[in-house]
Amino acid sequence: MNFDAYARTAVQLVNAGLDDLDGLRALFGEDLAWMGAEVTEKDLTPFRRAQRRLRDVFEYGTSGRDADAVAELNALLEAYPVQPRISGHDANDWHMHVTSRGASVSAEFLAGAVWGLSVWLCEYGSARFGICADERCGNVYLDTSSNNCRRFCSERCATRSHVAAHRARKRAATLTPA
């Protein structure tokens, strides 16, 4: 079972634009297109609520409040319980899913996201949770760097932030009398 993939679904959810049903459908992408086809307006509320609570987990983790992150994840695990099942298309393709196929789209997706993030915290610690250092961004990420030094959610944000800092230093140097 690929727990990292489930943890990444939590990141994708927190960073998703859930302003409308189209934004929710975009969350699922091609791999989970069947989920996107099944969601309705009523699914927006549980996804938005879970999005806020998962963002809290990242904020707790990045500020060293591990006990709060764990308490919130435990509450989310109760709200979106894991019901493992084996799935596959033939005898060579057996794999695990975290919920029964009869579950609602929100229950299935959110159980996986919460489970994955919980396993990630237990495996790597909340110090590996991150919120982008680019003040214009605010996206969350999982730090997979070898020395836990990641500060940005993407290369784009890192470059944008570094260029802005360079330009600010240059401006400051030209404004300072010699």
PDB file of C-alpha atoms in Angstrom, residues 51-171:
ATOM      1  CA  GLN A  51      -9.640  21.067   3.956  1.00  0.00           C
ATOM      2  CA  ARG A  52      -9.693  23.569   6.836  1.00  0.00           C
ATOM      3  CA  ARG A  53      -8.987  20.891   9.427  1.00  0.00           C
ATOM      4  CA  LEU A  54      -6.119  19.395   7.438  1.00  0.00           C
ATOM      5  CA  ARG A  55      -4.607  22.871   6.992  1.00  0.00           C
ATOM      6  CA  ASP A  56      -4.731  23.157  10.795  1.00  0.00           C
ATOM      7  CA  VAL A  57      -2.740  19.897  11.007  1.00  0.00           C
ATOM      8  CA  PHE A  58      -0.039  21.391   8.759  1.00  0.00           C
ATOM      9  CA  GLU A  59       0.001  24.618  10.785  1.00  0.00           C
ATOM     10  CA  TYR A  60       0.303  22.687  14.047  1.00  0.00           C
ATOM     11  CA  GLY A  61       3.067  20.517  12.621  1.00  0.00           C
ATOM     12  CA  THR A  62       5.117  23.388  11.223  1.00  0.00           C
ATOM     13  CA  SER A  63       4.897  25.294  14.497  1.00  0.00           C
ATOM     14  CA  GLY A  64       6.056  22.330  16.609  1.00  0.00           C
ATOM     15  CA  ARG A  65       2.626  21.662  18.105  1.00  0.00           C
ATOM     16  CA  ASP A  66       2.770  17.913  17.554  1.00  0.00           C
ATOM     17  CA  ALA A  67       0.218  17.049  20.231  1.00  0.00           C
ATOM     18  CA  ASP A  68      -2.327  19.337  18.537  1.00  0.00           C
ATOM     19  CA  ALA A  69      -1.555  17.836  15.115  1.00  0.00           C
ATOM     20  CA  VAL A  70      -2.026  14.335  16.507  1.00  0.00           C
ATOM     21  CA  ALA A  71      -5.252  15.272  18.309  1.00  0.00           C
ATOM     22  CA  GLU A  72      -6.696  16.755  15.108  1.00  0.00           C
ATOM     23  CA  LEU A  73      -5.642  13.755  13.020  1.00  0.00           C
ATOM     24  CA  ASN A  74      -7.189  11.395  15.575  1.00  0.00           C
ATOM     25  CA  ALA A  75     -10.448  13.369  15.411  1.00  0.00           C
ATOM     26  CA  LEU A  76     -10.325  13.223  11.604  1.00  0.00           C
ATOM     27  CA  LEU A  77      -9.665   9.465  11.703  1.00  0.00           C
ATOM     28  CA  GLU A  78     -12.843   9.109  13.750  1.00  0.00           C
ATOM     29  CA  ALA A  79     -14.801  11.301  11.336  1.00  0.00           C
ATOM     30  CA  TYR A  80     -13.470   9.431   8.277  1.00  0.00           C
ATOM     31  CA  PRO A  81     -12.807   5.876   9.451  1.00  0.00           C
ATOM     32  CA  VAL A  82     -10.637   3.512   7.456  1.00  0.00           C
ATOM     33  CA  GLN A  83     -12.321   0.345   6.223  1.00  0.00           C
ATOM     34  CA  PRO A  84      -9.629  -1.516   4.278  1.00  0.00           C
ATOM     35  CA  ARG A  85     -10.499  -3.664   1.286  1.00  0.00           C
ATOM     36  CA  ILE A  86      -8.592  -5.580  -1.351  1.00  0.00           C
ATOM     37  CA  SER A  87      -9.211  -4.485  -4.906  1.00  0.00           C
ATOM     38  CA  GLY A  88      -7.921  -5.488  -8.314  1.00  0.00           C
ATOM     39  CA  HIS A  89      -8.778  -6.362 -11.860  1.00  0.00           C
ATOM     40  CA  ASP A  90      -6.992  -9.716 -12.060  1.00  0.00           C
ATOM     41  CA  ALA A  91      -4.887 -11.986  -9.874  1.00  0.00           C
ATOM     42  CA  ASN A  92      -1.722  -9.960 -10.585  1.00  0.00           C
ATOM     43  CA  ASP A  93      -3.187  -6.583  -9.664  1.00  0.00           C
ATOM     44  CA  TRP A  94      -4.331  -7.001  -6.050  1.00  0.00           C
ATOM     45  CA  HIS A  95      -3.883  -3.885  -3.935  1.00  0.00           C
ATOM     46  CA  MET A  96      -5.381  -2.250  -0.855  1.00  0.00           C
ATOM     47  CA  HIS A  97      -7.851   0.596  -0.644  1.00  0.00           C
ATOM     48  CA  VAL A  98      -8.752   2.303   2.612  1.00  0.00           C
ATOM     49  CA  THR A  99     -12.555   2.308   2.323  1.00  0.00           C
ATOM     50  CA  SER A 100     -15.336   0.133   1.062  1.00  0.00           C
ATOM     51  CA  ARG A 101     -16.460   0.814  -2.492  1.00  0.00           C
ATOM     52  CA  GLY A 102     -19.968   1.598  -1.257  1.00  0.00           C
ATOM     53  CA  ALA A 103     -18.740   4.666   0.650  1.00  0.00           C
ATOM     54  CA  SER A 104     -19.549   8.169  -0.558  1.00  0.00           C
ATOM     55  CA  VAL A 105     -16.909   9.968  -2.619  1.00  0.00           C
ATOM     56  CA  SER A 106     -16.134  12.274   0.293  1.00  0.00           C
ATOM     57  CA  ALA A 107     -15.831   9.379   2.762  1.00  0.00           C
ATOM     58  CA  GLU A 108     -13.549   7.400   0.448  1.00  0.00           C
ATOM     59  CA  PHE A 109     -11.281  10.273  -0.556  1.00  0.00           C
ATOM     60  CA  LEU A 110     -11.075  11.850   2.895  1.00  0.00           C
ATOM     61  CA  ALA A 111     -10.433   8.546   4.683  1.00  0.00           C
ATOM     62  CA  GLY A 112      -7.460   7.991   2.375  1.00  0.00           C
ATOM     63  CA  ALA A 113      -6.137  11.529   2.809  1.00  0.00           C
ATOM     64  CA  VAL A 114      -6.414  11.457   6.601  1.00  0.00           C
ATOM     65  CA  TRP A 115      -4.975   7.935   6.843  1.00  0.00           C
ATOM     66  CA  GLY A 116      -2.039   8.811   4.595  1.00  0.00           C
ATOM     67  CA  LEU A 117      -1.211  11.991   6.494  1.00  0.00           C
ATOM     68  CA  SER A 118      -1.477  10.130   9.807  1.00  0.00           C
ATOM     69  CA  VAL A 119       0.907   7.414   8.627  1.00  0.00           C
ATOM     70  CA  TRP A 120       3.263  10.121   7.296  1.00  0.00           C
ATOM     71  CA  LEU A 121       3.307  11.845  10.708  1.00  0.00           C
ATOM     72  CA  CYS A 122       4.037   8.543  12.479  1.00  0.00           C
ATOM     73  CA  GLU A 123       6.749   7.607   9.981  1.00  0.00           C
ATOM     74  CA  TYR A 124       8.535  10.953   9.495  1.00  0.00           C
ATOM     75  CA  GLY A 125       7.226  13.328  12.151  1.00  0.00           C
ATOM     76  CA  SER A 126       5.377  16.590  11.737  1.00  0.00           C
ATOM     77  CA  ALA A 127       8.671  18.407  11.082  1.00  0.00           C
ATOM     78  CA  ARG A 128       8.214  17.064   7.547  1.00  0.00           C
ATOM     79  CA  PHE A 129       4.974  19.057   7.133  1.00  0.00           C
ATOM     80  CA  GLY A 130       5.540  22.370   5.420  1.00  0.00           C
ATOM     81  CA  ILE A 131       3.818  25.606   4.481  1.00  0.00           C
ATOM     82  CA  CYS A 132       5.372  27.485   1.575  1.00  0.00           C
ATOM     83  CA  ALA A 133       7.741  30.262   2.681  1.00  0.00           C
ATOM     84  CA  ASP A 134       6.621  32.460  -0.235  1.00  0.00           C
ATOM     85  CA  GLU A 135       4.165  34.808   1.478  1.00  0.00           C
ATOM     86  CA  ARG A 136       2.130  35.077  -1.743  1.00  0.00           C
ATOM     87  CA  CYS A 137       1.512  31.319  -1.837  1.00  0.00           C
ATOM     88  CA  GLY A 138       0.565  29.544   1.398  1.00  0.00           C
ATOM     89  CA  ASN A 139       0.358  26.060  -0.133  1.00  0.00           C
ATOM     90  CA  VAL A 140       1.287  23.093   2.038  1.00  0.00           C
ATOM     91  CA  TYR A 141       3.728  20.317   1.159  1.00  0.00           C
ATOM     92  CA  LEU A 142       5.422  17.230   2.530  1.00  0.00           C
ATOM     93  CA  ASP A 143       9.176  17.676   2.899  1.00  0.00           C
ATOM     94  CA  THR A 144      10.851  14.750   1.190  1.00  0.00           C
ATOM     95  CA  SER A 145      14.317  16.331   1.111  1.00  0.00           C
ATOM     96  CA  SER A 146      17.152  14.266   2.521  1.00  0.00           C
ATOM     97  CA  ASN A 147      18.005  16.785   5.248  1.00  0.00           C
ATOM     98  CA  ASN A 148      14.569  18.287   6.006  1.00  0.00           C
ATOM     99  CA  CYS A 149      15.505  21.670   4.550  1.00  0.00           C
ATOM    100  CA  ARG A 150      12.675  22.342   2.097  1.00  0.00           C
ATOM    101  CA  ARG A 151      11.024  25.755   2.503  1.00  0.00           C
ATOM    102  CA  PHE A 152       8.870  26.119  -0.604  1.00  0.00           C
ATOM    103  CA  CYS A 153       6.046  24.086  -2.113  1.00  0.00           C
ATOM    104  CA  SER A 154       7.582  24.192  -5.594  1.00  0.00           C
ATOM    105  CA  GLU A 155      10.588  25.320  -7.597  1.00  0.00           C
ATOM    106  CA  ARG A 156       8.406  28.088  -9.017  1.00  0.00           C
ATOM    107  CA  CYS A 157       7.734  29.572  -5.586  1.00  0.00           C
ATOM    108  CA  ALA A 158      11.393  29.197  -4.557  1.00  0.00           C
ATOM    109  CA  THR A 159      12.582  30.975  -7.693  1.00  0.00           C
ATOM    110  CA  ARG A 160       9.978  33.727  -7.397  1.00  0.00           C
ATOM    111  CA  SER A 161      10.882  34.335  -3.761  1.00  0.00           C
ATOM    112  CA  HIS A 162      14.643  34.306  -4.388  1.00  0.00           C
ATOM    113  CA  VAL A 163      14.323  36.687  -7.358  1.00  0.00           C
ATOM    114  CA  ALA A 164      12.157  39.066  -5.301  1.00  0.00           C
ATOM    115  CA  ALA A 165      14.706  39.016  -2.451  1.00  0.00           C
ATOM    116  CA  HIS A 166      17.563  39.633  -4.904  1.00  0.00           C
ATOM    117  CA  ARG A 167      15.743  42.587  -6.458  1.00  0.00           C
ATOM    118  CA  ALA A 168      14.968  44.015  -3.017  1.00  0.00           C
ATOM    119  CA  ARG A 169      18.646  43.795  -2.033  1.00  0.00           C
ATOM    120  CA  LYS A 170      19.629  45.491  -5.287  1.00  0.00           C
ATOM    121  CA  ARG A 171      17.110  48.300  -4.719  1.00  0.00           C
TER     122      ARG A 171
END
